[in-house]
Tab-separated table of C-alpha atoms in Angstrom:
chain	number	residue	atom	x	y	z
A	1	UNK	CA	-20.948	-32.835	-10.008
A	2	UNK	CA	-21.283	-29.092	-10.304
A	3	UNK	CA	-24.998	-29.154	-10.909
A	4	UNK	CA	-25.568	-31.343	-7.885
A	5	UNK	CA	-23.438	-29.152	-5.674
A	6	UNK	CA	-25.326	-26.712	-3.492
A	7	UNK	CA	-24.453	-23.086	-4.116
A	8	UNK	CA	-23.718	-22.824	-0.409
A	9	UNK	CA	-20.784	-25.203	-0.884
A	10	UNK	CA	-19.408	-23.155	-3.754
A	11	UNK	CA	-19.200	-19.934	-1.792
A	12	UNK	CA	-15.794	-20.456	-0.106
A	13	UNK	CA	-14.319	-21.205	-3.543
A	14	UNK	CA	-16.116	-18.202	-4.975
A	15	UNK	CA	-14.417	-16.050	-2.321
A	16	UNK	CA	-11.091	-17.677	-3.214
A	17	UNK	CA	-11.615	-16.933	-6.903
A	18	UNK	CA	-11.340	-20.675	-7.589
A	19	UNK	CA	-14.590	-21.267	-9.495
A	20	UNK	CA	-14.859	-21.520	-13.252
A	21	UNK	CA	-16.915	-18.848	-15.029
A	22	UNK	CA	-20.063	-20.975	-15.117
A	23	UNK	CA	-19.944	-21.758	-11.403
A	24	UNK	CA	-19.133	-18.158	-10.503
A	25	UNK	CA	-22.103	-16.966	-12.524
A	26	UNK	CA	-24.320	-19.456	-10.728
A	27	UNK	CA	-23.224	-18.060	-7.366
A	28	UNK	CA	-23.659	-14.463	-8.496
A	29	UNK	CA	-27.192	-15.114	-9.691
A	30	UNK	CA	-28.062	-16.890	-6.473
A	31	UNK	CA	-26.590	-14.438	-3.945
A	32	UNK	CA	-29.171	-11.632	-4.305
A	33	UNK	CA	-31.937	-14.146	-3.616
A	34	UNK	CA	-30.467	-15.857	-0.542
A	35	UNK	CA	-29.612	-14.138	2.740
A	36	UNK	CA	-28.090	-17.338	4.120
A	37	UNK	CA	-25.527	-17.569	1.333
A	38	UNK	CA	-24.732	-13.868	1.623
A	39	UNK	CA	-24.046	-14.470	5.319
A	40	UNK	CA	-21.679	-17.342	4.445
A	41	UNK	CA	-19.887	-15.097	1.953
A	42	UNK	CA	-19.468	-12.458	4.663
A	43	UNK	CA	-17.967	-15.119	6.950
A	44	UNK	CA	-15.386	-16.307	4.451
A	45	UNK	CA	-14.548	-13.189	2.452
A	46	UNK	CA	-12.305	-11.562	5.080
A	47	UNK	CA	-10.085	-14.652	5.248
A	48	UNK	CA	-9.868	-14.895	1.457
A	49	UNK	CA	-9.007	-11.200	1.084
A	50	UNK	CA	-6.202	-11.583	3.614
A	51	UNK	CA	-4.535	-14.425	1.678
A	52	UNK	CA	-2.488	-12.223	-0.719
A	53	UNK	CA	-0.612	-11.055	2.361
A	54	UNK	CA	0.363	-14.656	3.155
A	55	UNK	CA	2.976	-14.270	0.399
A	56	UNK	CA	6.246	-12.660	1.402
A	57	UNK	CA	6.453	-9.110	0.005
A	58	UNK	CA	9.265	-8.833	-2.538
A	59	UNK	CA	10.712	-5.531	-3.698
A	60	UNK	CA	10.545	-5.411	-7.499
A	61	UNK	CA	13.550	-4.446	-9.584
A	62	UNK	CA	13.906	-0.779	-10.579
A	63	UNK	CA	13.677	-1.873	-14.228
A	64	UNK	CA	10.149	-3.136	-13.709
A	65	UNK	CA	8.970	0.276	-12.610
A	66	UNK	CA	10.871	1.890	-15.471
A	67	UNK	CA	9.192	-0.393	-17.998
A	68	UNK	CA	5.757	0.294	-16.537
A	69	UNK	CA	6.252	4.055	-16.422
A	70	UNK	CA	7.723	3.946	-19.941
A	71	UNK	CA	4.488	2.384	-21.170
A	72	UNK	CA	2.507	4.980	-19.242
A	73	UNK	CA	4.511	7.854	-20.742
A	74	UNK	CA	4.067	6.417	-24.244
A	75	UNK	CA	0.343	6.116	-23.561
A	76	UNK	CA	0.193	9.718	-22.351
A	77	UNK	CA	2.090	10.755	-25.481
A	78	UNK	CA	-0.443	9.036	-27.714
A	79	UNK	CA	-3.303	10.638	-25.763
A	80	UNK	CA	-1.685	14.048	-26.274
A	81	UNK	CA	-1.008	13.336	-29.937
A	82	UNK	CA	-4.644	12.416	-30.447
A	83	UNK	CA	-5.768	15.798	-29.108
A	84	UNK	CA	-5.896	18.774	-31.464
A	85	UNK	CA	-3.042	21.157	-30.637
A	86	UNK	CA	-4.228	24.748	-30.878
A	87	UNK	CA	-0.807	26.417	-30.784
A	88	UNK	CA	2.219	25.103	-32.618
A	89	UNK	CA	5.720	26.495	-32.463
A	90	UNK	CA	6.426	26.509	-36.154
A	91	UNK	CA	8.348	29.664	-36.908
A	92	UNK	CA	8.959	32.904	-35.055
A	93	UNK	CA	10.102	32.387	-31.487
A	94	UNK	CA	10.832	28.734	-31.931
A	95	UNK	CA	13.213	29.258	-34.866
A	96	UNK	CA	14.788	32.181	-33.059
A	97	UNK	CA	15.481	29.912	-30.105
A	98	UNK	CA	17.013	27.252	-32.302
A	99	UNK	CA	20.114	29.392	-32.871
A	100	UNK	CA	22.569	27.691	-30.426
A	101	UNK	CA	24.191	30.849	-29.051
A	102	UNK	CA	20.786	32.357	-28.222
A	103	UNK	CA	19.617	29.162	-26.616
A	104	UNK	CA	22.744	29.048	-24.430
A	105	UNK	CA	22.347	32.698	-23.439
A	106	UNK	CA	18.710	32.144	-22.454
A	107	UNK	CA	19.566	28.986	-20.535
A	108	UNK	CA	22.264	30.915	-18.659
A	109	UNK	CA	19.809	33.683	-17.843
A	110	UNK	CA	17.229	31.211	-16.561
A	111	UNK	CA	19.910	29.520	-14.460
A	112	UNK	CA	20.901	32.886	-12.984
A	113	UNK	CA	17.304	33.781	-12.092
A	114	UNK	CA	16.739	30.368	-10.538
A	115	UNK	CA	19.983	30.678	-8.552
A	116	UNK	CA	19.002	34.095	-7.200
A	117	UNK	CA	15.564	32.833	-6.235
A	118	UNK	CA	17.101	29.785	-4.588
A	119	UNK	CA	19.593	31.906	-2.642
A	120	UNK	CA	16.775	34.193	-1.500
A	121	UNK	CA	14.740	31.236	-0.353
A	122	UNK	CA	17.751	29.794	1.458
A	123	UNK	CA	18.247	33.164	3.107
A	124	UNK	CA	14.656	33.085	4.282
A	125	UNK	CA	15.138	29.626	5.672
A	126	UNK	CA	18.283	30.714	7.484
A	127	UNK	CA	16.429	33.632	9.065
A	128	UNK	CA	13.682	31.298	10.152
A	129	UNK	CA	16.142	28.868	11.653
A	130	UNK	CA	17.951	31.653	13.488
A	131	UNK	CA	14.773	32.445	15.361
A	132	UNK	CA	14.742	28.965	16.794
A	133	UNK	CA	18.094	28.918	18.447
A	134	UNK	CA	17.279	26.488	21.209
A	135	UNK	CA	15.924	23.823	18.907
A	136	UNK	CA	18.859	24.288	16.590
A	137	UNK	CA	21.251	23.792	19.450
A	138	UNK	CA	19.448	20.634	20.342
A	139	UNK	CA	19.526	19.602	16.703
A	140	UNK	CA	23.238	20.263	16.537
A	141	UNK	CA	23.764	18.260	19.673
A	142	UNK	CA	21.765	15.426	18.221
A	143	UNK	CA	23.426	15.620	14.816
A	144	UNK	CA	26.864	15.622	16.323
A	145	UNK	CA	26.216	12.384	18.146
A	146	UNK	CA	28.106	9.698	16.333
A	147	UNK	CA	25.049	7.455	15.948
A	148	UNK	CA	22.601	10.152	14.835
A	149	UNK	CA	20.436	9.271	11.883
A	150	UNK	CA	17.750	11.148	9.986
A	151	UNK	CA	14.422	9.559	9.145
A	152	UNK	CA	12.193	11.119	6.499
A	153	UNK	CA	8.519	11.155	7.442
A	154	UNK	CA	6.237	10.473	4.484
A	155	UNK	CA	3.074	12.540	4.108
A	156	UNK	CA	-0.315	10.919	3.647
A	157	UNK	CA	-2.972	12.203	1.256
A	158	UNK	CA	-4.424	14.640	3.804
A	159	UNK	CA	-1.542	17.087	3.536
A	160	UNK	CA	0.507	15.617	0.698
A	161	UNK	CA	2.957	18.519	0.566
A	162	UNK	CA	3.990	18.120	4.201
A	163	UNK	CA	7.536	16.976	4.914
A	164	UNK	CA	9.227	15.909	8.117
A	165	UNK	CA	12.568	14.749	9.383
A	166	UNK	CA	13.276	13.040	12.655
A	167	UNK	CA	16.853	13.365	13.806
A	168	UNK	CA	17.912	11.015	16.549
A	169	UNK	CA	20.490	8.632	17.843
A	170	UNK	CA	18.466	5.423	18.268
A	171	UNK	CA	20.313	4.765	21.538
A	172	UNK	CA	19.304	8.126	22.959
A	173	UNK	CA	15.877	9.149	24.248
A	174	UNK	CA	16.017	12.538	22.557
A	175	UNK	CA	14.972	13.353	19.017
A	176	UNK	CA	14.255	16.433	16.973
A	177	UNK	CA	11.314	16.487	14.619
A	178	UNK	CA	11.505	19.182	11.932
A	179	UNK	CA	8.470	19.676	9.700
A	180	UNK	CA	7.553	21.864	6.752
A	181	UNK	CA	4.686	22.263	4.332
A	182	UNK	CA	2.041	21.773	7.031
A	183	UNK	CA	-1.092	23.899	7.135
A	184	UNK	CA	-1.090	26.532	9.884
A	185	UNK	CA	-3.799	25.552	12.374
A	186	UNK	CA	-6.661	27.582	13.850
A	187	UNK	CA	-6.584	28.494	17.553
A	188	UNK	CA	-7.223	25.533	19.811
A	189	UNK	CA	-5.600	23.012	17.466
A	190	UNK	CA	-2.025	21.681	17.519
A	191	UNK	CA	0.100	19.084	15.817
A	192	UNK	CA	1.062	16.140	18.007
A	193	UNK	CA	4.034	13.836	17.526
A	194	UNK	CA	3.717	10.122	18.332
A	195	UNK	CA	6.164	7.305	18.820
A	196	UNK	CA	4.662	3.868	18.378
A	197	UNK	CA	6.045	0.936	20.272
A	198	UNK	CA	4.569	-2.415	19.323
A	199	UNK	CA	0.911	-1.545	19.059
A	200	UNK	CA	0.852	1.431	21.402
A	201	UNK	CA	1.098	5.057	20.300
A	202	UNK	CA	2.746	7.358	22.840
A	203	UNK	CA	2.226	11.115	22.553
A	204	UNK	CA	5.613	12.838	22.763
A	205	UNK	CA	4.710	16.495	22.417
A	206	UNK	CA	2.658	19.096	20.622
A	207	UNK	CA	3.603	22.117	18.558
A	208	UNK	CA	2.268	24.584	16.036
A	209	UNK	CA	3.750	25.695	12.745
A	210	UNK	CA	4.488	29.194	11.517
A	211	UNK	CA	2.789	30.943	8.616
A	212	UNK	CA	5.091	29.082	6.215
A	213	UNK	CA	4.016	25.728	7.621
A	214	UNK	CA	7.360	25.050	9.299
A	215	UNK	CA	7.885	23.933	12.855
A	216	UNK	CA	9.913	21.680	15.065
A	217	UNK	CA	9.795	19.957	18.383
A	218	UNK	CA	12.396	18.467	20.647
A	219	UNK	CA	11.199	15.077	21.782
A	220	UNK	CA	12.118	13.567	25.133
A	221	UNK	CA	10.899	10.006	24.809
A	222	UNK	CA	10.248	7.674	27.768
A	223	UNK	CA	12.682	5.182	26.230
A	224	UNK	CA	15.518	5.154	23.714
A	225	UNK	CA	14.261	6.053	20.221
A	226	UNK	CA	15.426	2.683	18.942
A	227	UNK	CA	12.780	1.003	21.106
A	228	UNK	CA	9.999	2.426	18.887
A	229	UNK	CA	8.913	1.163	15.491
A	230	UNK	CA	7.159	4.178	14.040
A	231	UNK	CA	7.084	7.971	14.362
A	232	UNK	CA	3.898	9.720	13.296
A	233	UNK	CA	2.116	13.067	13.373
A	234	UNK	CA	-1.563	13.938	13.796
A	235	UNK	CA	-3.628	17.067	14.384
A	236	UNK	CA	-5.145	17.251	17.873
A	237	UNK	CA	-6.922	19.694	20.222
A	238	UNK	CA	-4.647	22.104	22.122
A	239	UNK	CA	-2.855	20.328	24.939
A	240	UNK	CA	-2.681	17.131	22.929
A	241	UNK	CA	-4.628	13.880	23.172
A	242	UNK	CA	-3.804	10.710	25.120
A	243	UNK	CA	-4.381	8.800	21.858
A	244	UNK	CA	-4.647	9.968	18.251
A	245	UNK	CA	-8.099	11.273	17.391
A	246	UNK	CA	-7.482	12.117	13.740
A	247	UNK	CA	-5.805	10.512	10.757
A	248	UNK	CA	-2.037	10.316	10.445
A	249	UNK	CA	-0.519	13.218	8.503
A	250	UNK	CA	2.963	11.789	8.135
A	251	UNK	CA	4.943	8.844	9.448
A	252	UNK	CA	8.204	6.962	9.223
A	253	UNK	CA	9.452	3.625	10.472
A	254	UNK	CA	12.280	3.884	12.986
B	1	UNK	CA	-10.092	-0.365	27.168
B	2	UNK	CA	-6.370	-0.277	26.684
B	3	UNK	CA	-6.418	-3.201	24.306
B	4	UNK	CA	-8.770	-1.310	22.000
B	5	UNK	CA	-6.405	1.578	21.563
B	6	UNK	CA	-4.005	0.062	19.080
B	7	UNK	CA	-6.924	-1.208	17.023
B	8	UNK	CA	-8.459	2.228	16.939
B	9	UNK	CA	-5.156	3.695	15.931
B	10	UNK	CA	-4.631	1.111	13.247
B	11	UNK	CA	-8.178	1.529	12.027
B	12	UNK	CA	-7.588	5.236	11.593
B	13	UNK	CA	-4.354	4.519	9.802
B	14	UNK	CA	-6.022	2.061	7.450
B	15	UNK	CA	-8.854	4.481	6.736
B	16	UNK	CA	-6.260	7.097	5.833
B	17	UNK	CA	-4.567	4.679	3.454
B	18	UNK	CA	-7.888	3.664	1.921
B	19	UNK	CA	-8.838	7.253	1.320
B	20	UNK	CA	-5.417	7.811	-0.183
B	21	UNK	CA	-5.956	4.797	-2.485
B	22	UNK	CA	-9.279	6.170	-3.637
B	23	UNK	CA	-7.860	9.640	-4.249
B	24	UNK	CA	-5.001	8.116	-6.241
B	25	UNK	CA	-7.376	6.018	-8.315
B	26	UNK	CA	-9.418	9.134	-9.113
B	27	UNK	CA	-6.211	10.865	-10.208
B	28	UNK	CA	-5.151	7.843	-12.295
B	29	UNK	CA	-8.539	7.853	-14.017
B	30	UNK	CA	-7.671	11.439	-15.032
B	31	UNK	CA	-4.366	10.097	-16.421
B	32	UNK	CA	-2.049	11.276	-13.664
B	33	UNK	CA	1.104	9.167	-14.062
B	34	UNK	CA	2.565	10.293	-10.725
B	35	UNK	CA	-0.497	8.893	-8.947
B	36	UNK	CA	0.080	5.500	-10.574
B	37	UNK	CA	3.701	5.612	-9.482
B	38	UNK	CA	2.638	6.270	-5.897
B	39	UNK	CA	0.174	3.408	-5.899
B	40	UNK	CA	2.820	1.166	-7.478
B	41	UNK	CA	5.317	2.026	-4.742
B	42	UNK	CA	2.699	1.198	-2.146
B	43	UNK	CA	1.507	-2.162	-3.459
B	44	UNK	CA	4.107	-3.550	-5.875
B	45	UNK	CA	6.028	-5.522	-3.187
B	46	UNK	CA	2.865	-7.338	-2.039
B	47	UNK	CA	1.777	-7.844	-5.653
B	48	UNK	CA	5.149	-9.315	-6.622
B	49	UNK	CA	5.179	-11.542	-3.542
B	50	UNK	CA	1.768	-12.873	-4.542
B	51	UNK	CA	2.675	-13.420	-8.218
B	52	UNK	CA	5.925	-15.108	-7.260
B	53	UNK	CA	4.194	-17.438	-4.838
B	54	UNK	CA	1.905	-18.545	-7.658
B	55	UNK	CA	4.487	-18.738	-10.445
B	56	UNK	CA	7.716	-19.549	-8.552
B	57	UNK	CA	9.647	-17.679	-11.226
B	58	UNK	CA	10.653	-14.082	-10.920
B	59	UNK	CA	10.685	-12.837	-14.546
B	60	UNK	CA	7.193	-14.220	-15.142
B	61	UNK	CA	5.991	-12.795	-11.806
B	62	UNK	CA	7.372	-9.351	-12.683
B	63	UNK	CA	5.574	-9.469	-16.037
B	64	UNK	CA	2.332	-10.209	-14.202
B	65	UNK	CA	2.861	-7.272	-11.842
B	66	UNK	CA	3.613	-4.945	-14.738
B	67	UNK	CA	0.505	-6.082	-16.572
B	68	UNK	CA	-1.666	-5.684	-13.468
B	69	UNK	CA	-0.503	-2.103	-12.894
B	70	UNK	CA	-0.891	-1.385	-16.611
B	71	UNK	CA	-4.518	-2.454	-16.235
B	72	UNK	CA	-4.848	-0.216	-13.179
B	73	UNK	CA	-3.661	2.598	-15.461
B	74	UNK	CA	-5.986	1.732	-18.325
B	75	UNK	CA	-9.067	0.796	-16.309
B	76	UNK	CA	-8.881	2.996	-13.205
B	77	UNK	CA	-12.179	4.578	-14.165
B	78	UNK	CA	-13.917	1.215	-13.753
B	79	UNK	CA	-12.821	0.838	-10.130
B	80	UNK	CA	-15.740	1.410	-7.770
B	81	UNK	CA	-14.737	1.807	-4.129
B	82	UNK	CA	-18.289	1.006	-3.016
B	83	UNK	CA	-17.849	-2.534	-4.320
B	84	UNK	CA	-14.611	-3.261	-2.522
B	85	UNK	CA	-11.258	-1.966	-1.417
B	86	UNK	CA	-8.506	-1.203	-3.880
B	87	UNK	CA	-6.048	-3.866	-2.593
B	88	UNK	CA	-8.668	-6.602	-3.087
B	89	UNK	CA	-9.220	-5.331	-6.658
B	90	UNK	CA	-5.519	-5.176	-7.446
B	91	UNK	CA	-4.593	-8.486	-5.823
B	92	UNK	CA	-7.542	-10.170	-7.528
B	93	UNK	CA	-6.120	-9.012	-10.840
B	94	UNK	CA	-2.563	-10.084	-9.959
B	95	UNK	CA	-3.710	-13.481	-8.798
B	96	UNK	CA	-5.889	-14.097	-11.858
B	97	UNK	CA	-3.131	-13.062	-14.262
B	98	UNK	CA	-0.645	-15.289	-12.436
B	99	UNK	CA	-2.994	-18.290	-12.384
B	100	UNK	CA	-3.743	-17.768	-16.102
B	101	UNK	CA	-0.026	-17.774	-16.806
B	102	UNK	CA	0.407	-20.878	-14.671
B	103	UNK	CA	-2.322	-22.638	-16.642
B	104	UNK	CA	-0.848	-21.500	-19.937
B	105	UNK	CA	2.344	-23.179	-18.989
B	106	UNK	CA	0.413	-26.293	-17.992
B	107	UNK	CA	2.958	-26.646	-15.278
B	108	UNK	CA	1.208	-27.029	-11.993
B	109	UNK	CA	4.025	-28.001	-9.669
B	110	UNK	CA	2.963	-31.206	-7.999
B	111	UNK	CA	5.557	-31.106	-5.272
B	112	UNK	CA	3.372	-29.104	-2.946
B	113	UNK	CA	5.216	-25.873	-3.559
B	114	UNK	CA	3.131	-22.972	-2.407
B	115	UNK	CA	1.227	-25.119	0.044
B	116	UNK	CA	3.631	-24.425	2.855
B	117	UNK	CA	4.527	-20.943	3.953
B	118	UNK	CA	7.422	-18.970	2.650
B	119	UNK	CA	10.450	-19.206	4.857
B	120	UNK	CA	12.223	-16.381	3.099
B	121	UNK	CA	12.934	-13.342	5.177
B	122	UNK	CA	10.873	-10.262	4.476
B	123	UNK	CA	12.491	-8.378	1.688
B	124	UNK	CA	11.690	-4.795	2.550
B	125	UNK	CA	13.713	-2.181	0.733
B	126	UNK	CA	15.367	0.741	2.425
B	127	UNK	CA	14.128	4.119	1.317
B	128	UNK	CA	11.035	2.837	-0.486
B	129	UNK	CA	8.833	5.609	-1.790
B	130	UNK	CA	5.989	4.885	0.603
B	131	UNK	CA	7.786	3.914	3.749
B	132	UNK	CA	4.731	3.889	5.958
B	133	UNK	CA	2.888	1.483	3.716
B	134	UNK	CA	5.987	-0.695	3.460
B	135	UNK	CA	6.078	-1.032	7.228
B	136	UNK	CA	2.418	-1.905	7.398
B	137	UNK	CA	2.688	-4.305	4.508
B	138	UNK	CA	5.354	-6.197	6.408
B	139	UNK	CA	3.284	-6.159	9.596
B	140	UNK	CA	0.226	-7.421	7.696
B	141	UNK	CA	2.243	-10.107	5.962
B	142	UNK	CA	3.715	-11.448	9.195
B	143	UNK	CA	0.320	-11.323	10.890
B	144	UNK	CA	-1.465	-13.171	8.075
B	145	UNK	CA	1.274	-15.773	7.718
B	146	UNK	CA	1.135	-16.477	11.432
B	147	UNK	CA	-2.633	-16.840	11.177
B	148	UNK	CA	-2.354	-19.225	8.211
B	149	UNK	CA	0.209	-21.261	10.176
B	150	UNK	CA	-2.339	-21.693	12.963
B	151	UNK	CA	-4.833	-23.420	10.659
B	152	UNK	CA	-5.023	-27.213	10.811
B	153	UNK	CA	-2.807	-28.652	8.043
B	154	UNK	CA	-5.684	-30.263	6.171
B	155	UNK	CA	-7.677	-27.040	6.066
B	156	UNK	CA	-4.687	-24.883	5.124
B	157	UNK	CA	-3.783	-27.207	2.279
B	158	UNK	CA	-7.176	-26.771	0.604
B	159	UNK	CA	-7.228	-22.967	0.569
B	160	UNK	CA	-3.559	-22.701	-0.421
B	161	UNK	CA	-4.076	-25.071	-3.372
B	162	UNK	CA	-7.182	-23.162	-4.444
B	163	UNK	CA	-5.770	-19.667	-4.040
B	164	UNK	CA	-2.091	-19.956	-4.916
B	165	UNK	CA	-2.201	-22.902	-7.319
B	166	UNK	CA	-5.543	-22.100	-8.900
B	167	UNK	CA	-6.781	-25.678	-8.553
B	168	UNK	CA	-10.499	-26.327	-8.909
B	169	UNK	CA	-12.555	-28.132	-6.278
B	170	UNK	CA	-12.438	-31.299	-8.352
B	171	UNK	CA	-8.679	-31.084	-8.830
B	172	UNK	CA	-8.116	-30.599	-5.111
B	173	UNK	CA	-10.389	-33.525	-4.252
B	174	UNK	CA	-8.520	-35.694	-6.747
B	175	UNK	CA	-5.116	-34.636	-5.570
B	176	UNK	CA	-5.914	-35.171	-1.896
B	177	UNK	CA	-7.967	-38.301	-2.528
B	178	UNK	CA	-10.900	-36.925	-0.553
B	179	UNK	CA	-14.597	-36.578	-1.398
B	180	UNK	CA	-15.672	-33.168	-2.722
B	181	UNK	CA	-17.863	-32.590	0.336
B	182	UNK	CA	-14.845	-32.845	2.620
B	183	UNK	CA	-12.983	-30.305	0.502
B	184	UNK	CA	-15.904	-27.867	0.651
B	185	UNK	CA	-16.115	-28.155	4.419
B	186	UNK	CA	-12.388	-27.708	4.918
B	187	UNK	CA	-12.306	-24.597	2.717
B	188	UNK	CA	-15.182	-23.000	4.578
B	189	UNK	CA	-13.771	-23.836	8.012
B	190	UNK	CA	-10.318	-22.590	7.013
B	191	UNK	CA	-11.586	-19.224	5.790
B	192	UNK	CA	-13.897	-18.770	8.770
B	193	UNK	CA	-11.086	-19.584	11.156
B	194	UNK	CA	-8.665	-17.303	9.332
B	195	UNK	CA	-11.110	-14.464	9.707
B	196	UNK	CA	-11.439	-15.015	13.434
B	197	UNK	CA	-7.672	-15.253	13.945
B	198	UNK	CA	-7.015	-12.133	11.902
B	199	UNK	CA	-8.643	-9.149	13.481
B	200	UNK	CA	-10.085	-7.661	10.301
B	201	UNK	CA	-9.822	-4.148	11.732
B	202	UNK	CA	-6.152	-4.637	12.336
B	203	UNK	CA	-5.144	-6.263	9.107
B	204	UNK	CA	-7.681	-5.473	6.465
B	205	UNK	CA	-8.600	-1.990	7.608
């Protein structure tokens, strides 16, 4: 039957991955020579590629990820082991460190240095926050609402170190977006916050970030925050855009 | 004009995700474990849904997903974004591994399981690592399932048996008691119709 079947008829099954190796090879040899069959493949491929999404997404168990990453770590270990190691801690410093009391003393010292650095950085953050009294008041007001929740915005690959939090009571139309780790923008460019309802993005304000990449904006939405499905951030020309003109930098479902 | 706006927005979003996929695959090829973890968080729920729909058994489906991502890790350097998008590459692998397992078990369920649509509620975790992708995965899934529901039963049956049960053209013809030509026509019509129902820009990026 296969040999009598026209290649054209095989193409939907080729797109579905439902041909045996011999049939698939027949199609692959034929495609470069036949524009008509390539056109059929173009017609059916989109539908076939969508089919995986016809299955209900299921969240895997945490153990599955652990097993996978365990294999990956073991693989990385074997890659490392296969490489020549130029420096080895055989004697000297390494042995000196192995004395427990010294190791504890060094660990304590490291902990102290880290603590001081952390306190200093916290201090810096406090100073920064103090300079934004109005927003903080709004944030406090929002946070003190009984139904206030915080949503973490996830960065995309464009600015992977960016972070954002949206604080809002879903029943209220006010929200505070606090961001950090964003690149300071040149003159004439701003960051714009969006709330997406159904399929429609609604611009809800623009702002810039300071030299540290931190910034925040108090959002007054047209409707209660709970009416929106997604919060997102893009970079736009000063004054903002009616619709996003660049890729999303961070987003969170609401 | 207005109706184009969401599509444009979604298109931009999908392009961002695609670029992110490519960047992650480049990092994985350089043996960056964190990049694999990120890609896993993004696609593992869809991959597990697919494997489970084929195998109807969770432990086996999880094994398939682990193996597929292990292959992503080992063979990332062979992925060529010019030849197709990452999800199609990954899901192709998941589906093939699952069908192979199904055949190994010689246990094609004959009850029609997998022909109908899943009734189970979307199982979307709170606090998943890639929240944005999780949201869009659920949107895509609902959209595609609605589109598949709109297909005539006879057409839907053919592509579901081929894709999720791994049946050959001959096996489908035999099972449905129809001539092969009818099966070919139904498969082509089903996929063409699916493509027109699903706005490719919205769902596939």
